CSV table of C-alpha atoms and ligand atoms in Angstrom, one decimal:
chain,number,residue,atom,x,y,z
A,295,UNK,CA,0.6,19.5,16.6
A,296,UNK,CA,1.6,20.0,13.2
A,297,UNK,CA,3.0,16.9,11.5
A,298,UNK,CA,4.4,16.4,7.8
A,299,UNK,CA,1.5,17.8,5.9
A,300,UNK,CA,0.7,20.6,7.9
A,301,UNK,CA,4.3,21.7,7.8
A,302,UNK,CA,4.7,20.8,4.0
A,303,UNK,CA,1.5,23.0,3.4
A,304,UNK,CA,3.1,25.8,5.6
A,305,UNK,CA,6.3,25.6,3.7
A,306,UNK,CA,4.3,26.1,0.5
A,307,UNK,CA,2.6,29.0,1.6
A,308,UNK,CA,5.5,30.6,2.9
A,309,UNK,CA,7.2,30.0,-0.7
A,310,UNK,CA,4.1,32.0,-2.2
A,311,UNK,CA,4.0,34.6,0.6
A,312,UNK,CA,7.3,35.3,2.0
A,313,UNK,CA,9.9,34.2,-1.0
A,314,UNK,CA,11.0,37.4,-2.8
A,315,UNK,CA,10.2,39.7,0.2
A,316,UNK,CA,13.0,40.9,2.4
A,317,UNK,CA,13.2,40.5,6.2
A,318,UNK,CA,12.8,44.0,7.7
A,319,UNK,CA,13.1,43.3,11.6
A,320,UNK,CA,13.0,40.3,13.6
A,321,UNK,CA,11.3,40.8,17.1
A,322,UNK,CA,11.8,38.2,19.9
A,323,UNK,CA,9.3,38.9,22.5
A,324,UNK,CA,9.6,35.3,23.8
A,325,UNK,CA,13.3,34.9,24.3
A,326,UNK,CA,12.9,31.4,25.4
A,327,UNK,CA,12.2,30.4,22.0
A,328,UNK,CA,15.4,31.3,20.6
A,329,UNK,CA,17.8,28.2,20.9
A,330,UNK,CA,20.7,29.4,19.1
A,331,UNK,CA,22.6,32.8,19.4
A,332,UNK,CA,25.4,32.9,16.7
A,333,UNK,CA,24.1,34.1,14.1
A,334,UNK,CA,21.8,36.5,16.2
A,335,UNK,CA,18.6,36.8,14.6
A,336,UNK,CA,19.2,40.7,13.6
A,337,UNK,CA,21.5,39.0,11.2
A,338,UNK,CA,18.6,38.0,9.0
A,339,UNK,CA,17.5,41.6,8.6
A,340,UNK,CA,18.1,43.3,5.2
A,341,UNK,CA,17.9,39.8,3.7
A,342,UNK,CA,15.8,38.3,0.9
A,343,UNK,CA,13.9,35.2,1.7
A,344,UNK,CA,15.1,32.7,-1.0
A,345,UNK,CA,13.2,29.4,0.0
A,346,UNK,CA,11.1,27.5,2.3
A,347,UNK,CA,11.4,23.8,2.8
A,348,UNK,CA,10.3,21.2,5.4
A,349,UNK,CA,12.6,18.6,7.1
A,350,UNK,CA,10.2,16.1,9.1
A,351,UNK,CA,8.2,18.3,11.3
A,352,UNK,CA,10.5,21.3,11.1
A,353,UNK,CA,10.2,24.4,8.8
A,354,UNK,CA,13.0,26.0,7.2
A,355,UNK,CA,13.1,29.3,6.0
A,356,UNK,CA,16.0,30.1,3.8
A,357,UNK,CA,17.1,33.6,4.1
A,358,UNK,CA,19.9,35.4,1.8
A,359,UNK,CA,22.4,33.4,-0.1
A,360,UNK,CA,21.9,32.4,-3.9
A,361,UNK,CA,20.5,29.4,-5.9
A,362,UNK,CA,17.4,27.6,-5.3
A,363,UNK,CA,19.0,26.1,-2.3
A,364,UNK,CA,20.0,29.3,-1.0
A,365,UNK,CA,23.8,28.6,-0.9
A,366,UNK,CA,25.5,30.4,1.7
A,367,UNK,CA,22.4,31.8,3.4
A,368,UNK,CA,21.0,31.8,6.8
A,369,UNK,CA,18.4,29.5,7.7
A,370,UNK,CA,15.5,30.1,10.1
A,371,UNK,CA,14.5,26.7,11.1
A,372,UNK,CA,11.2,26.2,13.3
A,373,UNK,CA,9.8,23.5,15.3
A,374,UNK,CA,6.2,24.1,16.2
A,375,UNK,CA,5.9,21.7,19.0
A,376,UNK,CA,2.8,20.7,20.3
A,377,UNK,CA,1.0,23.8,20.7
A,378,UNK,CA,2.9,26.2,18.4
A,379,UNK,CA,1.7,27.9,15.2
A,380,UNK,CA,2.7,30.2,12.0
A,381,UNK,CA,-0.2,33.2,11.9
A,382,UNK,CA,0.4,35.3,8.5
A,383,UNK,CA,-0.2,38.8,8.9
A,384,UNK,CA,-0.9,41.2,5.9
A,385,UNK,CA,0.1,43.9,8.1
A,386,UNK,CA,2.0,44.4,11.5
A,387,UNK,CA,2.0,46.9,14.2
A,388,UNK,CA,5.3,49.0,13.8
A,389,UNK,CA,5.7,49.1,17.6
A,390,UNK,CA,7.9,46.1,19.1
A,391,UNK,CA,5.8,43.8,20.9
A,392,UNK,CA,6.1,43.6,24.7
A,393,UNK,CA,8.6,41.2,26.1
A,394,UNK,CA,7.1,38.4,28.3
A,395,UNK,CA,5.2,35.5,28.9
A,396,UNK,CA,2.5,35.7,26.2
A,397,UNK,CA,1.9,33.5,23.3
A,398,UNK,CA,4.0,35.6,21.1
A,399,UNK,CA,7.7,33.9,20.7
A,400,UNK,CA,8.8,35.7,17.5
A,401,UNK,CA,7.7,38.1,14.9
A,402,UNK,CA,9.2,38.5,11.4
A,403,UNK,CA,8.4,41.8,9.7
A,404,UNK,CA,8.6,41.5,5.6
A,405,UNK,CA,9.3,44.5,3.2
A,406,UNK,CA,8.9,44.9,-0.6
A,407,UNK,CA,12.5,44.8,-1.8
A,408,UNK,CA,11.7,47.4,-4.6
A,409,UNK,CA,10.3,49.9,-2.6
A,410,UNK,CA,11.2,49.0,1.0
A,411,UNK,CA,7.7,49.5,2.1
A,412,UNK,CA,6.4,46.9,4.8
A,413,UNK,CA,4.8,43.9,3.1
A,414,UNK,CA,3.3,41.9,6.1
A,415,UNK,CA,5.1,38.9,7.8
A,416,UNK,CA,4.4,36.4,10.4
A,417,UNK,CA,4.1,35.5,14.0
A,418,UNK,CA,5.2,32.3,15.7
A,419,UNK,CA,3.2,31.8,18.7
A,420,UNK,CA,2.5,28.9,21.5
A,421,UNK,CA,-0.5,28.6,23.6
A,422,UNK,CA,-0.6,26.8,26.9
A,423,UNK,CA,2.3,26.8,29.4
A,424,UNK,CA,4.3,24.0,27.7
A,425,UNK,CA,7.0,26.0,26.5
A,426,UNK,CA,8.6,24.1,23.7
A,427,UNK,CA,8.2,26.0,20.5
A,428,UNK,CA,12.0,26.1,19.3
A,429,UNK,CA,13.6,28.5,16.5
A,430,UNK,CA,17.0,28.1,15.3
A,431,UNK,CA,19.0,30.7,13.3
A,432,UNK,CA,21.6,28.3,11.5
A,433,UNK,CA,23.9,28.2,8.5
A,434,UNK,CA,23.0,24.6,7.6
A,435,UNK,CA,19.8,23.0,8.6
A,436,UNK,CA,21.9,20.1,9.9
A,437,UNK,CA,23.2,22.4,12.9
A,438,UNK,CA,19.7,21.9,14.6
A,439,UNK,CA,20.2,18.3,16.6
A,440,UNK,CA,16.5,17.6,15.6
A,441,UNK,CA,17.2,17.9,11.9
A,442,UNK,CA,20.4,15.8,12.2
A,443,UNK,CA,18.9,13.0,13.7
A,444,UNK,CA,16.0,12.5,11.6
A,445,UNK,CA,15.3,9.2,9.9
A,446,UNK,CA,14.0,8.7,6.2
A,447,UNK,CA,11.1,10.9,5.2
A,448,UNK,CA,7.8,9.1,4.6
A,449,UNK,CA,7.5,11.0,1.2
A,450,UNK,CA,11.0,10.1,0.4
A,451,UNK,CA,11.1,8.0,-2.7
A,452,UNK,CA,13.5,5.8,-0.9
A,453,UNK,CA,11.0,4.8,1.4
A,454,UNK,CA,9.9,1.5,-0.1
A,455,UNK,CA,8.3,-1.5,1.5
A,456,UNK,CA,11.9,-3.0,1.9
A,457,UNK,CA,13.0,0.2,3.7
A,458,UNK,CA,10.4,0.2,6.1
A,459,UNK,CA,10.9,-3.8,6.6
A,460,UNK,CA,14.4,-3.0,7.4
A,461,UNK,CA,13.5,-0.5,9.9
A,462,UNK,CA,11.3,-2.6,11.9
A,463,UNK,CA,13.9,-5.4,11.7
A,464,UNK,CA,15.0,-6.4,15.3
A,465,UNK,CA,12.9,-3.9,16.8
A,466,UNK,CA,11.5,-4.5,20.2
A,467,UNK,CA,9.3,-1.6,20.7
A,468,UNK,CA,5.6,-1.2,19.9
A,469,UNK,CA,4.4,-0.2,16.4
A,470,UNK,CA,3.0,3.2,17.8
A,471,UNK,CA,6.4,4.2,19.2
A,472,UNK,CA,8.5,3.2,16.2
A,473,UNK,CA,6.0,5.2,13.7
A,474,UNK,CA,6.4,8.3,15.9
A,475,UNK,CA,10.4,8.0,16.5
A,476,UNK,CA,11.3,10.9,14.1
A,477,UNK,CA,15.3,9.3,14.3
A,478,UNK,CA,13.5,6.3,12.4
A,479,UNK,CA,10.8,8.1,10.3
A,480,UNK,CA,10.5,11.7,9.8
A,481,UNK,CA,7.1,13.5,9.7
A,482,UNK,CA,4.7,11.1,11.4
A,483,UNK,CA,3.3,12.4,14.8
A,484,UNK,CA,0.6,11.2,17.2
A,485,UNK,CA,-2.4,12.0,15.0
A,486,UNK,CA,-1.4,10.3,11.7
A,487,UNK,CA,0.0,7.4,13.4
A,488,UNK,CA,-3.2,6.9,15.1
A,489,UNK,CA,-4.9,7.3,11.6
A,490,UNK,CA,-2.5,4.5,10.0
A,491,UNK,CA,-3.1,2.2,12.6
A,492,UNK,CA,-6.6,2.3,12.4
A,493,UNK,CA,-6.6,2.1,8.6
A,494,UNK,CA,-4.5,-1.4,8.8
A,495,UNK,CA,-6.5,-2.5,11.8
A,496,UNK,CA,-3.6,-3.0,13.9
A,497,UNK,CA,-2.8,-2.5,17.7
A,498,UNK,CA,-0.9,0.3,18.5
A,499,UNK,CA,0.9,-1.8,21.2
A,500,UNK,CA,1.8,-4.5,18.6
A,501,UNK,CA,5.4,-5.5,18.9
A,502,UNK,CA,7.3,-4.1,15.6
A,503,UNK,CA,9.1,-7.3,15.6
A,504,UNK,CA,6.1,-9.4,15.2
A,505,UNK,CA,4.9,-8.0,12.1
A,506,UNK,CA,4.6,-10.4,8.9
A,507,UNK,CA,5.7,-9.3,5.4
A,508,UNK,CA,2.0,-8.8,4.6
A,509,UNK,CA,1.5,-6.7,7.8
A,510,UNK,CA,4.5,-4.3,6.6
A,511,UNK,CA,3.3,-4.1,3.1
A,512,UNK,CA,0.0,-2.9,4.4
A,513,UNK,CA,1.5,-0.4,7.0
A,514,UNK,CA,3.8,0.9,4.4
A,515,UNK,CA,0.7,1.6,1.9
A,516,UNK,CA,-1.3,3.2,4.7
A,517,UNK,CA,1.6,5.5,5.6
A,518,UNK,CA,2.3,6.9,2.2
A,519,UNK,CA,-1.5,6.9,1.4
A,520,UNK,CA,-2.6,8.6,4.6
A,521,UNK,CA,0.5,11.2,4.5
A,522,UNK,CA,-0.1,11.6,0.9
A,523,UNK,CA,-3.8,12.1,1.0
A,524,UNK,CA,-3.5,14.9,4.2
A,525,UNK,CA,-0.8,16.8,2.1
A,526,UNK,CA,-3.3,16.9,-0.9
A,527,UNK,CA,-6.0,18.3,1.3
A,528,UNK,CA,-3.6,20.7,2.9
A,529,UNK,CA,-2.2,22.1,-0.4
A,530,UNK,CA,-3.1,25.4,-1.2
A,531,UNK,CA,-4.8,26.3,2.2
A,532,UNK,CA,-3.8,29.2,3.9
A,533,UNK,CA,-1.8,29.0,7.4
A,534,UNK,CA,-4.9,29.9,9.3
A,535,UNK,CA,-7.1,27.2,7.7
A,536,UNK,CA,-4.8,23.9,8.1
A,537,UNK,CA,-5.6,22.9,11.5
A,538,UNK,CA,-9.3,22.7,10.9
A,539,UNK,CA,-8.5,20.9,8.0
A,540,UNK,CA,-6.5,18.5,9.6
A,541,UNK,CA,-9.0,17.7,12.1
A,542,UNK,CA,-11.7,17.1,9.9
A,543,UNK,CA,-9.9,14.3,8.0
A,544,UNK,CA,-9.4,12.3,11.0
A,545,UNK,CA,-11.2,9.0,11.9
A,546,UNK,CA,-10.2,8.1,15.4
A,547,UNK,CA,-7.4,10.5,16.6
A,548,UNK,CA,-8.9,13.0,19.1
A,549,UNK,CA,-12.2,11.1,18.6
A,550,UNK,CA,-12.5,9.3,21.9
A,551,UNK,CA,-16.1,8.5,22.8
A,552,UNK,CA,-17.5,8.9,19.2
A,553,UNK,CA,-18.3,6.2,17.0
A,554,UNK,CA,-15.6,4.7,14.9
A,555,UNK,CA,-16.7,5.7,11.1
A,556,UNK,CA,-16.0,2.1,9.9
A,557,UNK,CA,-17.5,0.0,12.4
A,558,UNK,CA,-19.7,2.2,14.8
A,559,UNK,CA,-18.0,0.8,18.1
A,560,UNK,CA,-16.9,3.6,20.5
A,561,UNK,CA,-13.3,5.0,19.9
A,562,UNK,CA,-11.2,4.8,23.1
A,563,UNK,CA,-8.2,6.5,24.4
A,564,UNK,CA,-5.2,5.3,26.3
A,565,UNK,CA,-2.2,7.1,27.4
A,566,UNK,CA,1.1,6.2,25.6
A,567,UNK,CA,4.3,8.0,26.7
A,568,UNK,CA,3.5,11.7,27.7
A,569,UNK,CA,0.4,11.9,25.3
A,570,UNK,CA,-2.9,10.0,24.7
A,571,UNK,CA,-3.7,7.8,21.6
A,572,UNK,CA,-7.0,6.9,20.0
A,573,UNK,CA,-8.1,3.7,18.8
A,574,UNK,CA,-11.2,1.6,17.6
A,575,UNK,CA,-11.1,-1.6,19.8
A,576,UNK,CA,-13.3,-3.5,17.5
A,577,UNK,CA,-11.2,-2.7,14.5
A,578,UNK,CA,-7.8,-2.7,16.2
A,579,UNK,CA,-7.7,-4.9,19.2
A,580,UNK,CA,-10.3,-7.7,19.0
A,581,UNK,CA,-12.6,-5.9,20.8
A,582,UNK,CA,-10.6,-5.6,23.9
A,583,UNK,CA,-9.8,-2.2,25.4
A,584,UNK,CA,-6.1,-1.7,26.0
A,585,UNK,CA,-4.6,-1.2,29.4
A,586,UNK,CA,-3.1,1.9,30.6
A,587,UNK,CA,0.7,1.1,30.6
A,588,UNK,CA,1.8,4.2,32.0
A,589,UNK,CA,4.2,3.8,35.2
A,590,UNK,CA,2.5,6.2,36.9
A,591,UNK,CA,-0.5,4.3,37.0
A,592,UNK,CA,1.2,1.0,38.1
A,593,UNK,CA,2.9,2.9,41.1
A,594,UNK,CA,-0.5,4.3,42.3
B,127,ZN,ZN1,-14.2,0.4,14.1
């Protein structure tokens, strides 16, 4: 799943490639991806792409309007979910794609504003059967409920140690759940939260309310450091190279069964909510493997 660094890099990539071009046509072969109907996606046609930004894990393309913020324009807001991706295409087939259940959800054709000639574009796709890729055409990004709900962004200068301490105060949930809750902290998902907790040698199931001042300071440094590093590595990469780059930078996430790069113990996996998290027992849980806490397990 793309998280803050990958979406940030996608926005930068689109600022370079798409901004200044005109939307020539919008195909929506996977009609289920479209979560809004007014304005319709056809309203984007003929308008210039004026900006690309990120809100948490949402990608926001400004189309039409004027000024650096694209005031008065429309916004194509995309949440790539777990298996969605953006594929940049230097040339696109002119024939409309077939409607149906394939991975292609939406295709944006771009054109050169001066000549009107076709100038590439991009596909929004989703692999697998879990159809969660979501696209919104709105007048303001905050019209998207997931954007309106976002908590503070990890890269926001206002996200200080004190701000993190404030978010943790009185929270009874486990630190892993809190770090990935987008309404608390925007941009961090399953992968980078595993990395941050490994970095500070903390159990993912530690109650947030039990963190000491020192824990909070270390957690803050690891959050900002891990995300900044990942943004730096992703910067300037083409959309197609981001996934491999993310994977290569991970120490524990997605590495169950492999040795911990710090201590050599075997990285383990445990279910968390609807996903799996990975951690190092020696580094994070005093050598003890975590028990699976899924309710379904208890009911068996
Ligand atoms: Zn370890």
